[in-house]
PDB file of C-alpha atoms in Angstrom:
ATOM      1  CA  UNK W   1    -115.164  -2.518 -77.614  1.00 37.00           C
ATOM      2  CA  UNK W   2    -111.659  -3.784 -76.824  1.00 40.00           C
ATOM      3  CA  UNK W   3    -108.881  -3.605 -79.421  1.00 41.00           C
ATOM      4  CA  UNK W   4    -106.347  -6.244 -79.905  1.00 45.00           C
ATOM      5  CA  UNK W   5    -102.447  -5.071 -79.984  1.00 50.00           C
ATOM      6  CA  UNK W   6    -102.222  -7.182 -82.954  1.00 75.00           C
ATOM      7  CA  UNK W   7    -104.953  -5.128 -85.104  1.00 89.00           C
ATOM      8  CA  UNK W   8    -103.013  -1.865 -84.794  1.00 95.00           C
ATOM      9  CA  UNK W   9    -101.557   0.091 -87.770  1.00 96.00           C
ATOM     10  CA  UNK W  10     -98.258   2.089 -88.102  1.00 97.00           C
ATOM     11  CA  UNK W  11     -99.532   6.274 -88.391  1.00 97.00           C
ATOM     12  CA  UNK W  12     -96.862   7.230 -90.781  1.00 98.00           C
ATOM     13  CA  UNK W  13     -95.654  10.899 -90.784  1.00 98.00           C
ATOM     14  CA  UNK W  14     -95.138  13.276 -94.148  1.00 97.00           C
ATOM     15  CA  UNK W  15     -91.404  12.197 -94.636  1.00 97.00           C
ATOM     16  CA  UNK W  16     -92.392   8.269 -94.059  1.00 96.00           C
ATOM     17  CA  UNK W  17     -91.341   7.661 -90.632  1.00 97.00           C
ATOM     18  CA  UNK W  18     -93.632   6.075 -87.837  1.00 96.00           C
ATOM     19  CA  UNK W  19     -95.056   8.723 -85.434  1.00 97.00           C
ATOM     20  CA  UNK W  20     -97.193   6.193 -83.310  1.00 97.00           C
ATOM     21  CA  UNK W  21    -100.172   3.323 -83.742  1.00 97.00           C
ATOM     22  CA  UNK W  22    -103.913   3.387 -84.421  1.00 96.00           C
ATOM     23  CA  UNK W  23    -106.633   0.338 -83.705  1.00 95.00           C
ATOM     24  CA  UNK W  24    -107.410  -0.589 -87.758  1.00 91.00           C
ATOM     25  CA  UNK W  25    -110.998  -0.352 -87.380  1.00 88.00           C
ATOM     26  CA  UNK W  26    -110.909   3.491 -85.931  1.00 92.00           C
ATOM     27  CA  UNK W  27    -108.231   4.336 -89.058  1.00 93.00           C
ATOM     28  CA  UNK W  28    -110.577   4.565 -92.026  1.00 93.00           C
ATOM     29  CA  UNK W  29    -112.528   7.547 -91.701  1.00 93.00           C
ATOM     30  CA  UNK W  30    -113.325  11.046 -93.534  1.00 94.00           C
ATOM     31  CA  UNK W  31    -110.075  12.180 -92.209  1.00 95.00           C
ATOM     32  CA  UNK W  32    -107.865   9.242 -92.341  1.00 96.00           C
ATOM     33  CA  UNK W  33    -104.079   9.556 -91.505  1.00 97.00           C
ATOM     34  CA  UNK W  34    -101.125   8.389 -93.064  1.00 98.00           C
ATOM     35  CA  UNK W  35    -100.435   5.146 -92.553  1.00 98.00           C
ATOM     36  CA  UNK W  36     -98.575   1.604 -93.756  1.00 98.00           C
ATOM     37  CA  UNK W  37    -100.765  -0.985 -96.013  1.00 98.00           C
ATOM     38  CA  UNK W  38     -98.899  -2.761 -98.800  1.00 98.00           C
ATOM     39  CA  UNK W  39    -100.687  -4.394-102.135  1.00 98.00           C
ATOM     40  CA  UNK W  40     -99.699  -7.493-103.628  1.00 98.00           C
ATOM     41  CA  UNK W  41    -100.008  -9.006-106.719  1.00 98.00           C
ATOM     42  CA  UNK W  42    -100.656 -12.858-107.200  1.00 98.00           C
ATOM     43  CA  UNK W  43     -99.221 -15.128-110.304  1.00 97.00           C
ATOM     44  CA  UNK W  44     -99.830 -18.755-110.940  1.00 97.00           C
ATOM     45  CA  UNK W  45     -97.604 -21.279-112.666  1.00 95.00           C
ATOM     46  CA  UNK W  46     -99.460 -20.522-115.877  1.00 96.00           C
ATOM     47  CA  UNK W  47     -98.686 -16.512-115.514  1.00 96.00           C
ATOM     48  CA  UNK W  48    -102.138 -15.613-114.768  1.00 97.00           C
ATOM     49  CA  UNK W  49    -102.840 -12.751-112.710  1.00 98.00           C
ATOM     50  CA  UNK W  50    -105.181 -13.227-109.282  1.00 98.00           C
ATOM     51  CA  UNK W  51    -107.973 -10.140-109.359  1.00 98.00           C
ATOM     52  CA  UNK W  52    -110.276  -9.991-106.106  1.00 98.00           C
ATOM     53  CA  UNK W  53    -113.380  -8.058-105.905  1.00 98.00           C
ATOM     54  CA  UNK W  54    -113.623  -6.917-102.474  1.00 97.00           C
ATOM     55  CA  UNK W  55    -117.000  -7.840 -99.802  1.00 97.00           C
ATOM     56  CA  UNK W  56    -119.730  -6.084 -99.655  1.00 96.00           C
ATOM     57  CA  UNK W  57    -118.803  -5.653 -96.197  1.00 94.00           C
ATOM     58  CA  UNK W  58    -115.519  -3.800 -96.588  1.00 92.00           C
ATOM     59  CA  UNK W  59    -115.480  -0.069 -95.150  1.00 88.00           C
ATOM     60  CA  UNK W  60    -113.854   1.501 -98.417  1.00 90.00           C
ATOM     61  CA  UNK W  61    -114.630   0.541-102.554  1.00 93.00           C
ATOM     62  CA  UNK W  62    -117.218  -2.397-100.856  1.00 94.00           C
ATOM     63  CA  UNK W  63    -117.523  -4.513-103.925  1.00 95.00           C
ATOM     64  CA  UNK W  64    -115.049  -3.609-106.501  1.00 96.00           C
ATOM     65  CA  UNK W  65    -112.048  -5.308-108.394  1.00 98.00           C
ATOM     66  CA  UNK W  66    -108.798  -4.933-107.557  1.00 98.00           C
ATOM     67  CA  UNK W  67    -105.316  -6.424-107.081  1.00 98.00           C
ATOM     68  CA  UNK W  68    -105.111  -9.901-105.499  1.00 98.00           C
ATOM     69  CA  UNK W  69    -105.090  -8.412-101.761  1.00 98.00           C
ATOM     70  CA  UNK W  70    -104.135  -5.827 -99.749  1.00 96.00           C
ATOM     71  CA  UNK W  71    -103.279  -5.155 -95.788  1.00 96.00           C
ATOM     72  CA  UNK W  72    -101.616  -3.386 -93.335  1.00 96.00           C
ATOM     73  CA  UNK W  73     -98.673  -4.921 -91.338  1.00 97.00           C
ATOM     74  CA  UNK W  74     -98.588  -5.153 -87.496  1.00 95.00           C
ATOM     75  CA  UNK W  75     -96.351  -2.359 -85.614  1.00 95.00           C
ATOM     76  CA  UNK W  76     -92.812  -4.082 -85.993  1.00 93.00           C
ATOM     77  CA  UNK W  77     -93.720  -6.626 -88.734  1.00 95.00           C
ATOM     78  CA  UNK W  78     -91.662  -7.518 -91.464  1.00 96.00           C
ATOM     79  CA  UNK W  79     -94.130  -6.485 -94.721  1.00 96.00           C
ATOM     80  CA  UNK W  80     -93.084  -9.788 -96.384  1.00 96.00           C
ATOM     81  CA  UNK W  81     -94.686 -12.111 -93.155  1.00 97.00           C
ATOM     82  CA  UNK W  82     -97.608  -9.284 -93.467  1.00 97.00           C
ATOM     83  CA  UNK W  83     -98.018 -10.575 -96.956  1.00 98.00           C
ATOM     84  CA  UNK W  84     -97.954 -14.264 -95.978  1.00 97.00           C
ATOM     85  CA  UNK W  85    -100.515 -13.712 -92.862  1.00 97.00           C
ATOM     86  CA  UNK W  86    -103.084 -11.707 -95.235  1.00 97.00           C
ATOM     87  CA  UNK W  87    -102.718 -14.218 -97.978  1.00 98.00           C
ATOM     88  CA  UNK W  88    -104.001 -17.004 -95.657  1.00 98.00           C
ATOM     89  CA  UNK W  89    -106.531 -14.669 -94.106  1.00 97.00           C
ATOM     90  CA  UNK W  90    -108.119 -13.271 -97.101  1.00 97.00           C
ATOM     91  CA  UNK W  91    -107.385 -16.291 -99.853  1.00 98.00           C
ATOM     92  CA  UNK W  92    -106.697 -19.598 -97.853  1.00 98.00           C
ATOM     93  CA  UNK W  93    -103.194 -19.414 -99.785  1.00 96.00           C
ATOM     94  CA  UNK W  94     -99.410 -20.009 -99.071  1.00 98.00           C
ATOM     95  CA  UNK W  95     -97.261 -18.107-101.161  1.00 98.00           C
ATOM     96  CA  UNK W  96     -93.672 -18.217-102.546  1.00 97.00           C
ATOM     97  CA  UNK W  97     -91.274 -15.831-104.124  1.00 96.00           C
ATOM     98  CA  UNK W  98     -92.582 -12.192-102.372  1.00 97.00           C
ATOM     99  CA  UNK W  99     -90.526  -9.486-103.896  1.00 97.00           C
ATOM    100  CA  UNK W 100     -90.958  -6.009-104.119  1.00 97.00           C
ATOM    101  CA  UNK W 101     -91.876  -4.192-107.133  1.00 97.00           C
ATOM    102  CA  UNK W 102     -93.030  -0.403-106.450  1.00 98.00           C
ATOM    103  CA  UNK W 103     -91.741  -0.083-103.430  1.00 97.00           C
ATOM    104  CA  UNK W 104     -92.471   3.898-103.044  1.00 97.00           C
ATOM    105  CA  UNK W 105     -95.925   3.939-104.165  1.00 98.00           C
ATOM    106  CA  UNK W 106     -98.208   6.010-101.788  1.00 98.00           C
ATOM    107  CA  UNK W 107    -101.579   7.278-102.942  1.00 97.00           C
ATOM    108  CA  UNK W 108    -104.826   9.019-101.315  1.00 97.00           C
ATOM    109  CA  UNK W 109    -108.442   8.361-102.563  1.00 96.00           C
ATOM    110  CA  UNK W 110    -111.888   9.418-101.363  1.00 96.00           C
ATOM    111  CA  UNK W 111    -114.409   6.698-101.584  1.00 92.00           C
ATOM    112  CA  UNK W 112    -118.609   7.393-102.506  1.00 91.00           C
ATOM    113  CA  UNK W 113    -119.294   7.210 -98.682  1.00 92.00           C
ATOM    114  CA  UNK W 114    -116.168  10.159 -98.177  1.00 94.00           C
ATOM    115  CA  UNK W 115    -114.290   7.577 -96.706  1.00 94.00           C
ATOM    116  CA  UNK W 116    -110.053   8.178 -97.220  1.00 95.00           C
ATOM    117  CA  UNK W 117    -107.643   5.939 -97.941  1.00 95.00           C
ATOM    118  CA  UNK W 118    -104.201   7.744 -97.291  1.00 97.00           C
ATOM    119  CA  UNK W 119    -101.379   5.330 -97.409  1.00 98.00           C
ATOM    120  CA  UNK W 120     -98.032   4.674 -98.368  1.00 98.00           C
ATOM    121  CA  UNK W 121     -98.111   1.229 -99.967  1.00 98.00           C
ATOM    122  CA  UNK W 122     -95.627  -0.310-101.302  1.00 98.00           C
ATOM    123  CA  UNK W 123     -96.795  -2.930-103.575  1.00 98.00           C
ATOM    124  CA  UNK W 124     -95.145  -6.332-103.902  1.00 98.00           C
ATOM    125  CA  UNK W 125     -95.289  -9.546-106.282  1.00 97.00           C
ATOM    126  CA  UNK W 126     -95.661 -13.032-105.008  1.00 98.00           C
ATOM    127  CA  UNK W 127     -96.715 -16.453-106.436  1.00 98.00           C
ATOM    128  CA  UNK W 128     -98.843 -19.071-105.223  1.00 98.00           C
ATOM    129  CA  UNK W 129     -99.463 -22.740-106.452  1.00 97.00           C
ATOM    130  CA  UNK W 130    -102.417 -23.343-104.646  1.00 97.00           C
ATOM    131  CA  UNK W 131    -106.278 -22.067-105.288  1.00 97.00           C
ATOM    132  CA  UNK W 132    -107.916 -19.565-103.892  1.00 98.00           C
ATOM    133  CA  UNK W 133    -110.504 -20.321-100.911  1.00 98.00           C
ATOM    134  CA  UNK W 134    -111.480 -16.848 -99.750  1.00 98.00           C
ATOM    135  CA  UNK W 135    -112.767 -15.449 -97.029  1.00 97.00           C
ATOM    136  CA  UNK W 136    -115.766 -14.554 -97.624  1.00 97.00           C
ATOM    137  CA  UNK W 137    -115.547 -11.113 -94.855  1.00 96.00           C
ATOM    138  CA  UNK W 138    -112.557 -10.210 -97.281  1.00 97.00           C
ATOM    139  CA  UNK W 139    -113.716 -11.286-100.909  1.00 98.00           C
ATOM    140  CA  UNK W 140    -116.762 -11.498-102.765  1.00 98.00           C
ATOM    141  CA  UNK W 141    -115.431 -12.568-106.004  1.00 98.00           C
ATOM    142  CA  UNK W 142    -111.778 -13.837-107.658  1.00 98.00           C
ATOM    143  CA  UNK W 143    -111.031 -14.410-111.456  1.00 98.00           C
ATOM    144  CA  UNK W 144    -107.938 -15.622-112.568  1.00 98.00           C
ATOM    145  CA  UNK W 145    -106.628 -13.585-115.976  1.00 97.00           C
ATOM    146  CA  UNK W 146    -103.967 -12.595-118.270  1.00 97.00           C
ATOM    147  CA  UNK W 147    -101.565  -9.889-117.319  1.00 97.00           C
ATOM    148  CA  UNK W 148    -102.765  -8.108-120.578  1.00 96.00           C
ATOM    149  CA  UNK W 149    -106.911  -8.291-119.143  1.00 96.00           C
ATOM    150  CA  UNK W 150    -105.729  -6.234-116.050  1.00 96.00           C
ATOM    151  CA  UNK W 151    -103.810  -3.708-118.160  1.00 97.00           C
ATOM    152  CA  UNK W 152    -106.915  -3.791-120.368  1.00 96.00           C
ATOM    153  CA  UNK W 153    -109.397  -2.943-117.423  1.00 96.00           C
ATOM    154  CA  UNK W 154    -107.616   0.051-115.911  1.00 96.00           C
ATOM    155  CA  UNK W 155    -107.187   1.253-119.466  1.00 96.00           C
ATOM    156  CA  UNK W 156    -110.921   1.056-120.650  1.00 96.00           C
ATOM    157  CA  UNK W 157    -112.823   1.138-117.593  1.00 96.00           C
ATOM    158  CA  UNK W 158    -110.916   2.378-114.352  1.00 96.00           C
ATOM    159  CA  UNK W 159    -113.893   3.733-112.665  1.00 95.00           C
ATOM    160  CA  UNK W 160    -114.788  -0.344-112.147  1.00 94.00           C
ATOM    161  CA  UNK W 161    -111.440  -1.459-110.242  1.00 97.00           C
ATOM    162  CA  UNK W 162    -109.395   0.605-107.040  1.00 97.00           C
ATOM    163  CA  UNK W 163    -108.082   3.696-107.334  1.00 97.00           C
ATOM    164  CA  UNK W 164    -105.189   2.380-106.072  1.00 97.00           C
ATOM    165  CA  UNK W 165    -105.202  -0.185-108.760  1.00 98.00           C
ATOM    166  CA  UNK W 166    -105.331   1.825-111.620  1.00 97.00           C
ATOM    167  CA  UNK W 167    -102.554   3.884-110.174  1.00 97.00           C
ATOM    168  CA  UNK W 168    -100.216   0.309-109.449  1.00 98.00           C
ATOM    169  CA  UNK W 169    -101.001  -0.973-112.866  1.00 97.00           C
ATOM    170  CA  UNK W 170     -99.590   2.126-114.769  1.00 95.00           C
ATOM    171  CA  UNK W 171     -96.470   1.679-112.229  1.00 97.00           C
ATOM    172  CA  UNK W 172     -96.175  -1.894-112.392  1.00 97.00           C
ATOM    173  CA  UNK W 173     -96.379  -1.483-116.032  1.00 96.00           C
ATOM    174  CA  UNK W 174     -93.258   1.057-115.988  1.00 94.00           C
ATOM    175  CA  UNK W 175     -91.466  -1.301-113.957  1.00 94.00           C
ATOM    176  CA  UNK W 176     -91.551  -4.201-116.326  1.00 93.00           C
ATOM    177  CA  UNK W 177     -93.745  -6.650-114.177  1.00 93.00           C
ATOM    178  CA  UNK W 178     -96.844  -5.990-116.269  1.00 92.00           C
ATOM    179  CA  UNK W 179     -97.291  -5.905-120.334  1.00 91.00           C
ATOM    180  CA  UNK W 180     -97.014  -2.626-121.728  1.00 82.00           C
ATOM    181  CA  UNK W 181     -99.705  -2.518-123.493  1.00 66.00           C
ATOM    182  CA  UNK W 182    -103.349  -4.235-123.671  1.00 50.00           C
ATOM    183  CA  UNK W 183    -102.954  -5.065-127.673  1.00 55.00           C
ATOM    184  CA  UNK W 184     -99.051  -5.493-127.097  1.00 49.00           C
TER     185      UNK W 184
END
């Protein structure tokens, strides 16, 4: 199997720093390294919230909510232009107004298979105008909701969304660019 240049992710060391590259598909394993993905968080013009639940087909948390999408950008690629490629890719979507909002979050999780996720990710906010028209390799499922229905989920039931969702949402709350509180 040949490996495009273009599918490769930054291998991050301890302190942040890039150390080298790895082909994507070879990076999610039992013993994944460090690497750079990003999250990002979709709004509409009404203030609704974009949730994904993620293919069947994915290697890690196959079928289950979270944020609007994620990714990893290219070796040498600006994370905002990242954001703008995946959003096309996964949702069929331009977006506007890409802005960071935890821009230290980094977080490890085990999957059901024992597959690792080790990443620092910052995680960003954009908006779109448009509706989604996803690809189907990427996303099984979308839902528009309120802000207060995502806080709501991770509080009452995080074992159904991303572990890296649940940990974003209590951040993103913190930060200001989610309600406080479901009942708030």
């Amino acid at each position: 199997m040949t490996t495009s240049t273009e599918d490769l992710v930054t291998l991050l060391a301890e302190d942040g720093t890039a150390i080298g590259t790895a082909p994507r598909p070879t990076v999610h394993t039992t013993e994944t390294p460090l690497h750079l993905a990003f999250s990002c968080y979709l709004t509409d013009a009404s203030g609704r919230l974009l949730l994904t639940r993620r293919a069947l087909s994915k290697k890690t948390w196959p079928g289950v909510w979270t944020n609007s999408f994620c990714g990893h950008p290219r070796p040498g690629e600006d994370i905002a232009e990242a954001i703008t490629r995946h959003a096309r890719h996964e949702l069929g979507l331009e977006v506007t107004d890409v802005r960071p909002a935890v821009p230290d979050f980094r977080y490890r999780a085990v999957d059901a298979s024992g597959v690792v996720e080790n990443e620092i990710c910052p995680v960003f906010v954009a908006t779109t105008t448009q509706e989604p028209e996803p690809n189907p390799e990427e996303v099984a499922e979308h839902r528009w909701v309120e802000p207060r229905e995502a806080v709501q989920t991770v509080e009452v039931a995080p074992w159904a969304v991303s572990p890296w969702m649940v940990a974003q949402v209590e951040r993103l709350v913190a930060a200001g660019h989610l309600p406080e509180s479901a009942s708030g």
